[in-house]
Amino acid sequence: MTRSCRRLRRGAVIIAAVAALVVPLGGGTALGAPDSAPAVVGQPSPSPSPSPSPSDDFRRLTPEVKRQVDRAVERVMREANVPGATVGLWTPDKGSHVRSFGVADKETGRRMSPDLYMRIGSETKTFTVTALLKLVDEGTISLDDMIGEYVADVPNGDRITLRQLAGMRSGLFNYSEDQDFFKALTSDPERSFTPQQLLDYAFRHPVLFQPGEEFSYCNTNLILLGLVVERVSGRPLQDYIRENILEPAGMDRTIFPTDAAFPRPHAQGYTNQTADGKVANSTDWNPSWGWAAGAMISTLEDLRTWAPIVATGVLPDGDTLISPVTQKQRLDTPPTAIPGAGYGLGIFDVQGWLGHNGSLPGYQSLTIYLPSARATMVVLLNTDIDHDGTEPSTLLGEAITKIVSPEHVFNLPAQPTGR
């Protein structure tokens, strides 16, 4: 397997890391773990007490702490050659900090700014799984239903549950690791893929392991769950998510595109996930290949709204989006092969930070929430090009959290690439 194809697989492991489509290309790597451990970057803050109280889990965002954060971000951007980044930190009692760095367009020199639309890759998985969980709350499906009840011809379809798909423990092959898929995508990045075409790439391969035996980040799982949502709800996935998640949350600048359309203003994206390995502008590439695993677009402020919703199941107005019983199942995050990272139902837990990352050619994102401090962090970048084998969103997440939450450092080590 080529390195580029492996990166597509990662797509976005956020929290992984554990995603871009966690695959980079598709869907972003949203948690697609890097090929090597992240470098130590950023300036460490003084060590807190050995057993801090919840209020000590996040440092007050004083002018000096903000300067430390800015210097750390600038250092990572310089070392990793990141064109532009926007960082947001928010707490109810320790202050907030929002700042953009660098350029949104390398040709014109247009500056990065907090209002830009960005592709969010594998963070899409959090919306698709939320849609699934809403159907669970409605009683129309069960997490322990077999995928074969809803989609035909799935390998082991009579043994793989919806829960195992959402938890990345199905054993199915990741379509974005298929060589023919990579060739098809990079030879014509503006082409449109259907969900069935994506599944066809996956199902030509044997299963990797029996359901539930291991954790393996896989975009195929989310394509299947997207089809379940459509078939049970009777609505196109993008419409169901808009009507049942985005509108109740007040997220009117988050979009599930059905083509390559990209609202303005947006940043230009830069990737080396190309047929020849050279850096290209991927802004207008069609994200259909990520679909339910990585096609969505959002903004800093909307992701700020989304972070605590995913982590708590509660909307900004206090209403419940996901019932406490179902949300508890979502937050059951068994260990993965990634040290310090657990993965639940479409959500990571990395050293106490809950959320997901995303990566799509040209873009990366990280949206996480620290419940003990009610702190939110969002990072948006206009490149997905690794630095020494590590995703730049992971480098920035680690550098920032070393400063603001030294007891909870987002240090997403590399994911083993044994398969």
PDB file of N, CA, C and O in Angstrom, residues 279-307:
ATOM      1  N   VAL A 279       2.100  19.008  -4.433  1.00  0.00           N
ATOM      2  CA  VAL A 279       1.093  19.801  -3.729  1.00  0.00           C
ATOM      3  C   VAL A 279       0.142  20.439  -4.743  1.00  0.00           C
ATOM      4  O   VAL A 279       0.575  20.986  -5.767  1.00  0.00           O
ATOM      5  N   ALA A 280      -1.155  20.350  -4.457  1.00  0.00           N
ATOM      6  CA  ALA A 280      -2.169  20.911  -5.338  1.00  0.00           C
ATOM      7  C   ALA A 280      -3.227  21.639  -4.517  1.00  0.00           C
ATOM      8  O   ALA A 280      -3.386  21.392  -3.316  1.00  0.00           O
ATOM      9  N   ASN A 281      -3.953  22.524  -5.174  1.00  0.00           N
ATOM     10  CA  ASN A 281      -5.086  23.202  -4.560  1.00  0.00           C
ATOM     11  C   ASN A 281      -6.307  22.294  -4.701  1.00  0.00           C
ATOM     12  O   ASN A 281      -6.745  21.996  -5.813  1.00  0.00           O
ATOM     13  N   SER A 282      -6.850  21.836  -3.574  1.00  0.00           N
ATOM     14  CA  SER A 282      -7.942  20.860  -3.579  1.00  0.00           C
ATOM     15  C   SER A 282      -9.286  21.475  -3.214  1.00  0.00           C
ATOM     16  O   SER A 282     -10.244  20.748  -2.937  1.00  0.00           O
ATOM     17  N   THR A 283      -9.373  22.789  -3.237  1.00  0.00           N
ATOM     18  CA  THR A 283     -10.571  23.483  -2.761  1.00  0.00           C
ATOM     19  C   THR A 283     -11.846  22.977  -3.416  1.00  0.00           C
ATOM     20  O   THR A 283     -12.866  22.804  -2.742  1.00  0.00           O
ATOM     21  N   ASP A 284     -11.810  22.740  -4.714  1.00  0.00           N
ATOM     22  CA  ASP A 284     -13.024  22.385  -5.446  1.00  0.00           C
ATOM     23  C   ASP A 284     -13.157  20.888  -5.711  1.00  0.00           C
ATOM     24  O   ASP A 284     -14.000  20.477  -6.512  1.00  0.00           O
ATOM     25  N   TRP A 285     -12.372  20.076  -5.037  1.00  0.00           N
ATOM     26  CA  TRP A 285     -12.525  18.631  -5.184  1.00  0.00           C
ATOM     27  C   TRP A 285     -13.876  18.200  -4.614  1.00  0.00           C
ATOM     28  O   TRP A 285     -14.360  18.753  -3.610  1.00  0.00           O
ATOM     29  N   ASN A 286     -14.456  17.210  -5.225  1.00  0.00           N
ATOM     30  CA  ASN A 286     -15.769  16.734  -4.801  1.00  0.00           C
ATOM     31  C   ASN A 286     -15.630  15.852  -3.554  1.00  0.00           C
ATOM     32  O   ASN A 286     -14.921  14.839  -3.597  1.00  0.00           O
ATOM     33  N   PRO A 287     -16.321  16.199  -2.450  1.00  0.00           N
ATOM     34  CA  PRO A 287     -16.183  15.406  -1.217  1.00  0.00           C
ATOM     35  C   PRO A 287     -17.111  14.206  -1.148  1.00  0.00           C
ATOM     36  O   PRO A 287     -17.235  13.573  -0.090  1.00  0.00           O
ATOM     37  N   SER A 288     -17.763  13.877  -2.263  1.00  0.00           N
ATOM     38  CA  SER A 288     -18.738  12.775  -2.235  1.00  0.00           C
ATOM     39  C   SER A 288     -18.108  11.477  -1.788  1.00  0.00           C
ATOM     40  O   SER A 288     -18.785  10.601  -1.252  1.00  0.00           O
ATOM     41  N   TRP A 289     -16.804  11.334  -2.016  1.00  0.00           N
ATOM     42  CA  TRP A 289     -16.171  10.067  -1.649  1.00  0.00           C
ATOM     43  C   TRP A 289     -16.136   9.885  -0.132  1.00  0.00           C
ATOM     44  O   TRP A 289     -15.991   8.783   0.376  1.00  0.00           O
ATOM     45  N   GLY A 290     -16.337  10.977   0.602  1.00  0.00           N
ATOM     46  CA  GLY A 290     -16.404  10.877   2.053  1.00  0.00           C
ATOM     47  C   GLY A 290     -17.820  10.693   2.566  1.00  0.00           C
ATOM     48  O   GLY A 290     -18.040  10.109   3.618  1.00  0.00           O
ATOM     49  N   TRP A 291     -18.799  11.215   1.867  1.00  0.00           N
ATOM     50  CA  TRP A 291     -20.215  11.154   2.199  1.00  0.00           C
ATOM     51  C   TRP A 291     -20.463  11.140   3.714  1.00  0.00           C
ATOM     52  O   TRP A 291     -20.043  12.066   4.401  1.00  0.00           O
ATOM     53  N   ALA A 292     -21.099  10.120   4.237  1.00  0.00           N
ATOM     54  CA  ALA A 292     -21.463  10.078   5.658  1.00  0.00           C
ATOM     55  C   ALA A 292     -20.260   9.990   6.577  1.00  0.00           C
ATOM     56  O   ALA A 292     -20.384  10.150   7.798  1.00  0.00           O
ATOM     57  N   ALA A 293     -19.083   9.748   6.009  1.00  0.00           N
ATOM     58  CA  ALA A 293     -17.864   9.644   6.819  1.00  0.00           C
ATOM     59  C   ALA A 293     -17.035  10.918   6.807  1.00  0.00           C
ATOM     60  O   ALA A 293     -16.148  11.067   7.643  1.00  0.00           O
ATOM     61  N   GLY A 294     -17.307  11.865   5.863  1.00  0.00           N
ATOM     62  CA  GLY A 294     -16.404  13.005   5.836  1.00  0.00           C
ATOM     63  C   GLY A 294     -16.693  14.139   4.895  1.00  0.00           C
ATOM     64  O   GLY A 294     -15.792  14.899   4.560  1.00  0.00           O
ATOM     65  N   ALA A 295     -17.938  14.341   4.440  1.00  0.00           N
ATOM     66  CA  ALA A 295     -18.191  15.342   3.399  1.00  0.00           C
ATOM     67  C   ALA A 295     -18.569  16.726   3.912  1.00  0.00           C
ATOM     68  O   ALA A 295     -18.603  17.681   3.143  1.00  0.00           O
ATOM     69  N   MET A 296     -18.802  16.903   5.207  1.00  0.00           N
ATOM     70  CA  MET A 296     -19.447  18.128   5.673  1.00  0.00           C
ATOM     71  C   MET A 296     -18.531  19.351   5.735  1.00  0.00           C
ATOM     72  O   MET A 296     -17.306  19.244   5.729  1.00  0.00           O
ATOM     73  N   ILE A 297     -19.179  20.509   5.792  1.00  0.00           N
ATOM     74  CA  ILE A 297     -18.552  21.837   5.840  1.00  0.00           C
ATOM     75  C   ILE A 297     -19.100  22.567   7.053  1.00  0.00           C
ATOM     76  O   ILE A 297     -20.287  22.463   7.372  1.00  0.00           O
ATOM     77  N   SER A 298     -18.255  23.336   7.741  1.00  0.00           N
ATOM     78  CA  SER A 298     -18.742  24.095   8.891  1.00  0.00           C
ATOM     79  C   SER A 298     -17.847  25.310   9.131  1.00  0.00           C
ATOM     80  O   SER A 298     -16.958  25.615   8.331  1.00  0.00           O
ATOM     81  N   THR A 299     -18.103  25.975  10.244  1.00  0.00           N
ATOM     82  CA  THR A 299     -17.355  27.177  10.627  1.00  0.00           C
ATOM     83  C   THR A 299     -16.919  27.078  12.083  1.00  0.00           C
ATOM     84  O   THR A 299     -17.418  26.241  12.841  1.00  0.00           O
ATOM     85  N   LEU A 300     -16.044  27.963  12.465  1.00  0.00           N
ATOM     86  CA  LEU A 300     -15.541  27.977  13.840  1.00  0.00           C
ATOM     87  C   LEU A 300     -16.677  28.091  14.853  1.00  0.00           C
ATOM     88  O   LEU A 300     -16.752  27.319  15.823  1.00  0.00           O
ATOM     89  N   GLU A 301     -17.571  29.048  14.673  1.00  0.00           N
ATOM     90  CA  GLU A 301     -18.626  29.270  15.655  1.00  0.00           C
ATOM     91  C   GLU A 301     -19.601  28.104  15.726  1.00  0.00           C
ATOM     92  O   GLU A 301     -20.061  27.729  16.800  1.00  0.00           O
ATOM     93  N   ASP A 302     -19.935  27.518  14.578  1.00  0.00           N
ATOM     94  CA  ASP A 302     -20.835  26.365  14.626  1.00  0.00           C
ATOM     95  C   ASP A 302     -20.184  25.179  15.315  1.00  0.00           C
ATOM     96  O   ASP A 302     -20.837  24.442  16.069  1.00  0.00           O
ATOM     97  N   LEU A 303     -18.901  24.968  15.085  1.00  0.00           N
ATOM     98  CA  LEU A 303     -18.216  23.868  15.756  1.00  0.00           C
ATOM     99  C   LEU A 303     -18.068  24.137  17.248  1.00  0.00           C
ATOM    100  O   LEU A 303     -18.079  23.206  18.059  1.00  0.00           O
ATOM    101  N   ARG A 304     -17.952  25.393  17.606  1.00  0.00           N
ATOM    102  CA  ARG A 304     -17.957  25.740  19.034  1.00  0.00           C
ATOM    103  C   ARG A 304     -19.279  25.299  19.665  1.00  0.00           C
ATOM    104  O   ARG A 304     -19.305  24.770  20.784  1.00  0.00           O
ATOM    105  N   THR A 305     -20.379  25.492  18.941  1.00  0.00           N
ATOM    106  CA  THR A 305     -21.684  25.051  19.431  1.00  0.00           C
ATOM    107  C   THR A 305     -21.767  23.535  19.510  1.00  0.00           C
ATOM    108  O   THR A 305     -22.313  22.958  20.458  1.00  0.00           O
ATOM    109  N   TRP A 306     -21.194  22.869  18.508  1.00  0.00           N
ATOM    110  CA  TRP A 306     -21.331  21.420  18.379  1.00  0.00           C
ATOM    111  C   TRP A 306     -20.544  20.647  19.430  1.00  0.00           C
ATOM    112  O   TRP A 306     -21.000  19.596  19.905  1.00  0.00           O
ATOM    113  N   ALA A 307     -19.380  21.128  19.807  1.00  0.00           N
ATOM    114  CA  ALA A 307     -18.500  20.365  20.707  1.00  0.00           C
ATOM    115  C   ALA A 307     -19.203  19.898  21.979  1.00  0.00           C
ATOM    116  O   ALA A 307     -19.174  18.697  22.312  1.00  0.00           O
TER     117      ALA A 307
END
